[in-house]
Coordinates of C-alpha atoms and ligand atoms in Angstrom, one line a residue:
M1334 CA 101.5 175.3 14.2
E1335 CA 99.5 172.9 12.2
F1336 CA 96.0 171.9 12.9
R1337 CA 93.9 168.8 12.7
H1338 CA 90.2 167.8 13.0
L1339 CA 89.3 166.4 16.2
G1340 CA 88.4 162.9 14.9
R1341 CA 85.6 163.3 12.3
S1342 CA 84.2 166.3 13.9
G1343 CA 84.2 169.9 12.6
L1344 CA 86.4 171.0 15.4
K1345 CA 90.0 172.0 14.6
V1346 CA 92.6 171.6 17.2
S1347 CA 96.4 172.5 17.3
E1348 CA 98.2 169.3 16.6
I1349 CA 100.3 170.1 19.7
S1350 CA 98.3 171.1 22.7
Y1351 CA 99.3 172.2 26.1
G1352 CA 98.3 170.2 29.3
N1353 CA 98.9 171.1 33.0
W1354 CA 98.7 167.9 34.8
L1355 CA 101.3 167.8 37.7
T1356 CA 102.6 171.3 36.9
H1357 CA 99.9 174.1 37.5
G1358 CA 98.9 174.5 41.2
S1359 CA 101.4 171.9 42.0
Q1360 CA 105.1 171.4 40.8
V1361 CA 105.5 174.9 39.3
E1362 CA 104.6 178.4 40.8
E1363 CA 101.8 180.4 39.3
E1364 CA 104.2 182.8 37.5
A1365 CA 106.0 180.0 35.7
A1366 CA 102.6 178.4 34.9
K1367 CA 101.4 181.7 33.3
Q1368 CA 104.8 181.9 31.4
C1369 CA 104.3 178.4 29.9
V1370 CA 100.8 179.2 28.8
Q1371 CA 101.9 182.5 27.2
A1372 CA 104.9 180.6 25.4
A1373 CA 102.2 178.1 24.1
L1374 CA 100.0 180.8 22.9
D1375 CA 102.9 182.7 21.3
E1376 CA 103.8 179.4 19.5
G1377 CA 100.4 179.0 18.0
I1378 CA 98.9 176.4 20.4
T1379 CA 95.2 177.0 20.7
T1380 CA 94.2 173.8 22.4
F1381 CA 94.5 173.5 26.2
D1382 CA 93.9 170.3 28.3
T1383 CA 93.2 170.1 32.0
A1384 CA 91.0 168.1 34.5
D1385 CA 88.9 168.7 37.5
V1386 CA 91.3 166.5 39.6
Y1387 CA 94.5 168.1 38.7
A1388 CA 96.1 169.5 41.8
G1389 CA 92.9 169.0 43.7
T1390 CA 91.0 171.4 41.3
K1391 CA 93.7 174.2 41.5
A1392 CA 95.0 173.4 38.1
E1393 CA 91.8 174.6 36.4
E1394 CA 91.9 177.8 38.4
V1395 CA 95.5 178.5 37.4
L1396 CA 94.6 177.8 33.6
G1397 CA 91.6 180.0 33.9
R1398 CA 93.6 182.9 35.1
A1399 CA 96.4 182.3 32.6
L1400 CA 93.9 182.4 29.8
K1401 CA 91.9 185.4 31.1
G1402 CA 91.8 188.1 28.5
V1403 CA 92.4 185.7 25.6
R1404 CA 89.6 185.7 22.9
R1405 CA 87.5 182.7 23.9
E1406 CA 86.8 182.0 20.1
S1407 CA 90.5 181.5 19.6
L1408 CA 90.8 178.8 22.2
E1409 CA 89.8 175.0 22.5
I1410 CA 89.7 174.2 26.3
F1411 CA 89.4 170.6 27.3
T1412 CA 88.7 169.3 30.7
K1413 CA 87.5 165.9 32.4
V1414 CA 85.5 164.3 35.0
Y1415 CA 85.9 160.9 36.9
W1416 CA 88.5 161.2 39.5
P1417 CA 87.7 162.3 43.0
T1418 CA 87.3 166.1 43.6
G1419 CA 86.3 165.7 47.3
R1420 CA 85.8 163.3 50.2
G1421 CA 82.1 162.4 49.6
Q1422 CA 80.7 159.3 48.0
N1423 CA 79.4 161.3 45.1
D1424 CA 82.4 163.4 44.5
R1425 CA 83.7 161.0 42.0
G1426 CA 82.7 158.6 39.0
L1427 CA 80.4 159.3 36.1
S1428 CA 76.9 159.5 37.8
R1429 CA 74.5 162.2 36.7
K1430 CA 75.0 163.9 40.1
H1431 CA 78.8 164.0 39.9
I1432 CA 79.0 165.1 36.2
T1433 CA 76.6 167.8 36.6
E1434 CA 78.3 169.2 39.7
S1435 CA 81.8 168.8 38.3
I1436 CA 81.1 170.6 35.1
H1437 CA 79.7 173.5 37.0
G1438 CA 82.9 173.6 39.3
S1439 CA 85.0 173.3 36.1
L1440 CA 83.3 176.2 34.3
R1441 CA 83.6 178.4 37.4
R1442 CA 87.3 177.6 37.9
L1443 CA 88.1 178.0 34.2
Q1444 CA 86.1 181.4 33.9
T1445 CA 84.2 180.1 30.9
D1446 CA 80.7 179.5 29.9
Y1447 CA 81.4 176.3 28.1
V1448 CA 84.3 173.8 27.4
D1449 CA 85.0 172.6 24.0
L1450 CA 85.5 169.1 24.9
Y1451 CA 84.5 167.1 28.0
Q1452 CA 86.0 163.8 28.7
A1453 CA 85.2 160.9 30.8
H1454 CA 88.6 160.5 32.6
R1455 CA 88.2 156.8 33.0
F1456 CA 85.4 154.1 32.6
D1457 CA 83.1 154.0 35.8
V1458 CA 82.2 150.4 36.5
E1459 CA 79.6 151.6 39.0
T1460 CA 77.2 153.8 36.8
P1461 CA 75.2 152.5 33.9
L1462 CA 76.5 153.7 30.6
E1463 CA 73.2 155.0 29.7
E1464 CA 73.2 157.4 32.6
T1465 CA 76.6 158.8 31.8
L1466 CA 75.9 159.1 28.1
K1467 CA 72.4 160.8 28.7
T1468 CA 73.9 163.3 31.1
F1469 CA 76.8 164.1 28.7
D1470 CA 74.1 164.7 26.0
D1471 CA 72.2 167.0 28.2
L1472 CA 75.4 169.0 28.7
V1473 CA 75.7 169.4 25.0
R1474 CA 72.2 170.4 24.6
Q1475 CA 72.6 173.0 27.3
G1476 CA 75.6 174.4 25.4
K1477 CA 77.9 173.8 28.4
V1478 CA 80.0 171.3 26.6
L1479 CA 80.5 171.3 22.8
Y1480 CA 82.0 168.0 22.2
I1481 CA 82.3 164.8 24.3
G1482 CA 85.2 162.2 24.6
V1483 CA 86.7 159.6 26.9
S1484 CA 90.2 158.9 28.3
E1485 CA 91.8 155.4 28.6
W1486 CA 88.7 153.5 27.8
T1487 CA 89.1 150.2 26.0
A1488 CA 87.9 149.4 22.4
D1489 CA 85.1 147.4 23.9
Q1490 CA 84.0 150.2 26.2
I1491 CA 84.1 152.8 23.5
S1492 CA 82.2 150.4 21.1
A1493 CA 79.5 149.7 23.8
A1494 CA 79.0 153.5 24.3
L1495 CA 78.6 154.3 20.6
K1496 CA 76.0 151.5 20.3
I1497 CA 73.9 153.1 22.9
A1498 CA 74.5 156.7 21.5
D1499 CA 73.4 155.5 18.3
E1500 CA 70.3 153.7 19.5
M1501 CA 69.2 156.5 21.8
G1502 CA 70.1 159.4 19.4
F1503 CA 72.7 160.7 21.9
D1504 CA 75.8 162.9 21.0
R1505 CA 78.6 160.6 20.0
F1506 CA 82.2 160.7 21.5
V1507 CA 84.6 162.2 19.0
S1508 CA 87.8 161.7 21.0
N1509 CA 89.8 159.3 23.2
Q1510 CA 92.7 160.6 25.4
P1511 CA 95.4 157.7 26.0
Q1512 CA 98.9 157.6 26.8
Y1513 CA 100.8 157.1 23.7
S1514 CA 104.6 157.3 22.9
M1515 CA 107.3 155.4 21.3
L1516 CA 107.6 153.5 24.5
W1517 CA 103.9 153.0 25.1
R1518 CA 101.9 151.8 22.0
I1519 CA 99.2 149.9 23.6
I1520 CA 96.4 151.6 21.5
E1521 CA 97.7 150.6 18.3
S1522 CA 96.2 147.1 18.0
E1523 CA 92.6 147.6 19.2
V1524 CA 91.7 151.2 20.2
V1525 CA 93.0 152.9 17.0
P1526 CA 91.5 150.5 14.4
L1527 CA 88.0 150.9 16.1
C1528 CA 88.4 154.8 16.5
E1529 CA 89.5 155.1 12.8
R1530 CA 86.4 153.4 11.6
E1531 CA 84.2 155.4 14.0
G1532 CA 85.7 158.8 13.4
I1533 CA 87.2 159.3 16.9
G1534 CA 90.5 161.0 17.1
Q1535 CA 93.3 160.3 19.8
I1536 CA 94.5 163.3 21.9
V1537 CA 97.6 161.6 23.3
W1538 CA 99.2 162.2 26.6
S1539 CA 102.9 162.0 27.7
P1540 CA 104.2 161.9 24.3
I1541 CA 107.8 162.3 25.6
A1542 CA 107.0 159.7 28.4
Q1543 CA 107.1 162.4 31.0
G1544 CA 110.4 163.7 30.0
V1545 CA 112.1 160.2 29.7
L1546 CA 112.2 160.6 25.9
T1547 CA 114.4 163.9 26.1
G1548 CA 117.3 161.6 27.1
K1549 CA 118.0 163.7 30.3
Y1550 CA 117.6 160.7 32.6
L1551 CA 121.0 158.8 32.3
P1552 CA 121.3 155.1 33.2
G1553 CA 122.9 154.5 36.6
Q1554 CA 122.7 158.1 37.7
Q1555 CA 120.5 160.1 39.9
P1556 CA 117.7 162.2 38.1
P1557 CA 118.6 165.7 37.4
E1558 CA 117.6 168.2 40.3
G1559 CA 114.1 169.6 40.0
S1560 CA 113.1 167.1 37.2
R1561 CA 109.7 165.3 37.4
A1562 CA 111.3 162.1 38.5
T1563 CA 112.4 163.9 41.8
D1564 CA 109.0 165.5 42.4
P1565 CA 107.0 163.9 45.2
S1566 CA 103.7 164.2 43.1
G1567 CA 105.2 163.3 39.8
S1568 CA 107.6 160.4 40.4
G1569 CA 105.1 157.7 40.7
M1570 CA 104.0 157.3 37.2
I1571 CA 107.3 158.0 35.6
S1572 CA 109.0 155.3 37.7
R1573 CA 107.8 152.6 35.1
F1574 CA 110.3 153.9 32.7
M1575 CA 113.2 154.7 35.1
N1576 CA 115.3 151.5 34.6
D1577 CA 118.7 151.1 33.1
D1578 CA 117.6 149.0 30.0
V1579 CA 115.0 151.7 29.0
L1580 CA 117.3 154.7 29.8
T1581 CA 120.1 153.1 28.0
R1582 CA 118.0 152.4 24.8
V1583 CA 116.7 156.0 25.0
Q1584 CA 120.2 157.4 24.9
N1585 CA 120.7 155.4 21.7
L1586 CA 118.0 157.4 19.9
K1587 CA 120.2 160.5 20.2
P1588 CA 122.2 159.9 16.8
I1589 CA 118.7 159.4 15.1
A1590 CA 117.5 162.9 16.4
A1591 CA 120.8 164.6 15.4
D1592 CA 120.8 163.2 12.0
L1593 CA 117.4 164.9 11.5
G1594 CA 118.4 168.1 13.3
L1595 CA 115.8 167.5 16.0
T1596 CA 116.1 167.6 19.6
M1597 CA 115.1 164.4 21.4
A1598 CA 111.7 165.9 22.5
Q1599 CA 111.0 167.1 19.1
L1600 CA 111.5 163.5 17.8
A1601 CA 109.2 162.1 20.4
V1602 CA 106.5 164.4 19.6
A1603 CA 106.9 164.1 15.8
W1604 CA 106.9 160.3 16.3
V1605 CA 103.3 160.4 17.7
L1606 CA 102.1 162.7 15.2
Q1607 CA 102.8 160.3 12.3
N1608 CA 99.9 158.2 13.4
P1609 CA 97.1 159.7 11.4
N1610 CA 94.5 158.8 14.0
V1611 CA 96.3 161.2 16.4
S1612 CA 94.5 164.7 16.4
S1613 CA 96.8 166.2 18.9
A1614 CA 99.8 165.4 21.1
I1615 CA 99.4 167.1 24.5
I1616 CA 102.6 168.3 25.9
G1617 CA 103.5 169.3 29.5
A1618 CA 106.1 171.6 30.5
S1619 CA 107.6 173.0 33.7
R1620 CA 109.4 175.9 31.9
P1621 CA 108.4 178.0 28.9
D1622 CA 111.6 177.1 27.0
Q1623 CA 110.4 173.5 27.1
V1624 CA 107.2 174.6 25.2
R1625 CA 109.3 176.5 22.7
D1626 CA 111.4 173.4 22.1
N1627 CA 108.7 170.9 21.8
V1628 CA 106.4 172.7 19.4
R1629 CA 108.9 172.5 16.7
A1630 CA 107.7 169.0 16.2
A1631 CA 104.8 170.4 14.4
G1632 CA 104.6 169.5 10.8
V1633 CA 107.7 167.3 10.9
S1634 CA 107.5 164.2 8.8
L1635 CA 109.6 161.0 9.6
D1636 CA 110.1 158.5 6.9
Q1637 CA 109.9 154.7 7.0
D1638 CA 113.7 154.3 7.4
V1639 CA 113.6 156.6 10.6
L1640 CA 110.7 154.8 12.1
K1641 CA 112.5 151.5 11.6
R1642 CA 115.7 152.8 13.2
I1643 CA 113.7 153.8 16.2
D1644 CA 112.0 150.5 16.5
D1645 CA 115.4 148.7 16.2
V1646 CA 116.9 150.8 19.0
L1647 CA 114.0 150.4 21.4
G1648 CA 113.4 146.7 20.7
P1649 CA 111.7 144.7 23.3
I1650 CA 111.1 147.6 25.7
V1651 CA 108.3 149.0 23.7
E1652 CA 104.9 148.2 25.5
R1653 CA 102.2 146.9 23.2
D1654 CA 99.7 145.0 25.2
P1655 CA 96.2 146.3 24.8
A1656 CA 95.3 144.7 28.2
K1657 CA 97.2 147.5 29.8
T1658 CA 94.4 150.0 29.2
V1659 CA 92.6 149.8 32.4
S1660 CA 90.1 151.8 34.5
P1661 CA 89.9 151.1 38.2
S1662 CA 87.8 148.0 39.1
S1663 CA 85.8 150.1 41.5
R1664 CA 85.4 153.8 42.0
P1665 CA 88.6 155.4 43.4
Ligands
NAP846 N1 94.0 161.5 30.5 C1 94.8 161.1 31.3 O1 94.7 160.2 32.2 C2 96.2 161.9 31.4 C3 97.3 161.5 32.2 C4 98.6 162.1 32.2 C5 98.6 163.3 31.4 N2 97.5 163.8 30.7 C6 97.6 165.0 29.9 O2 98.7 165.1 29.1 C7 99.5 166.3 29.4 C8 100.9 166.0 29.1 O3 101.4 164.9 30.0 P1 102.9 165.0 30.4 O4 103.1 166.2 31.2 O5 103.2 163.7 31.1 O6 103.7 164.9 29.0 P2 105.1 165.1 28.6 O7 105.1 166.1 27.4 O8 105.4 163.6 28.1 O9 106.0 165.4 29.8 C9 106.1 166.6 30.1 C10 107.4 166.8 31.2 O10 108.7 166.4 30.6 C11 109.6 167.5 31.0 N3 109.9 168.1 29.7 C12 109.1 168.5 28.6 N4 109.9 169.1 27.6 C13 111.2 168.9 28.0 C14 112.3 169.4 27.3 N5 112.3 169.8 26.1 N6 113.5 169.1 27.9 C15 113.5 168.5 29.2 N7 112.4 168.0 29.8 C16 111.2 168.3 29.2 C17 108.9 168.3 31.9 O11 109.1 167.9 33.2 P3 110.2 168.3 34.2 O12 110.9 169.6 33.7 O13 109.6 168.3 35.6 O14 111.3 167.1 34.2 C18 107.4 168.2 31.6 O15 106.6 168.7 32.6 C19 99.1 166.6 30.8 O16 99.3 167.9 31.2 C20 97.6 166.3 30.8 O17 96.9 167.3 30.2 C21 96.3 163.1 30.7

């Protein structure tokens, strides 16, 4: 495993991290979840990403149990707040009340005294930014949270937050967690240049486009049994990639991976790690062998010719529009 700084902070993270959205407490059984976490630890992954909302808070519990007994100082545990965790008006968003209540729930479920990174899971249009930033800053001072970050915020939103933090002397965000893959490059034109200037690192999600970039979904055919595209909780977001044009072009990446002696998943994870603003690629897995396959992307370097071949194959299906970075227009 290779390690990178989280943005300009002093914190080192494994360049491949493990996330448990849609899997723990949901698609996969507890025993398989534990085996995936053990495979991640065995492969040198030290950074684990979850969220209060995953599997209606069950994912944090599963991760807490799976990491029990592992030396806390050897781990970086990341979680998030924003999406609803209950039915109440205040069980959501980035108000002082919800953030404070949510971190306490996360710490209890994760069985830890602090999280290494606490992330605003989207931008909350219904809470003044000062309120959110002051509350995050308080959690840092209380030692419940060591670093703070955001997820899927626009360049303008990140910029506004940094301005307030600097004026008020609040802790600054060190990370952003966006979707990023060969197919989804919407952060490249606005978010990444701002973050490079401001010392913010990207911890990118769905680097293999939820399994699509493994090439296992074939054009004109039903998705393989048991794959995410067939799972009731997971098939919604993957559906944007499940059309014949995308799936055919992805098949045409296979000779590129083969020439490099990489699997398709390794090529996809290695691709996001070529961007120096990426601190870590968060991989998901429903089985331990997927973790063992995908981590082999650590430390792989792709030259300009390879990157051009990939761009030529994918052509117009690559999404680059920065306007696709959006948070809900009202609280969910
Ligand atoms: N901040 C956010 O808003 C946000 C949103 C989404 C995710 N995330 C984070 O990012 C993490 C990763 O997201 P993701 O799970 O979508 O990432 P991903 O790595 O792109 O997709 C993982 C899925 O692809 C399939 N897969 C993985 N390796 C494979 C292999 N070698 N061969 C065949 N299939 C393989 C597995 O699904 P099947 O076996 O079921 O097909 C696996 O669960 C999440 O756990 C979460 O921590 C954050």
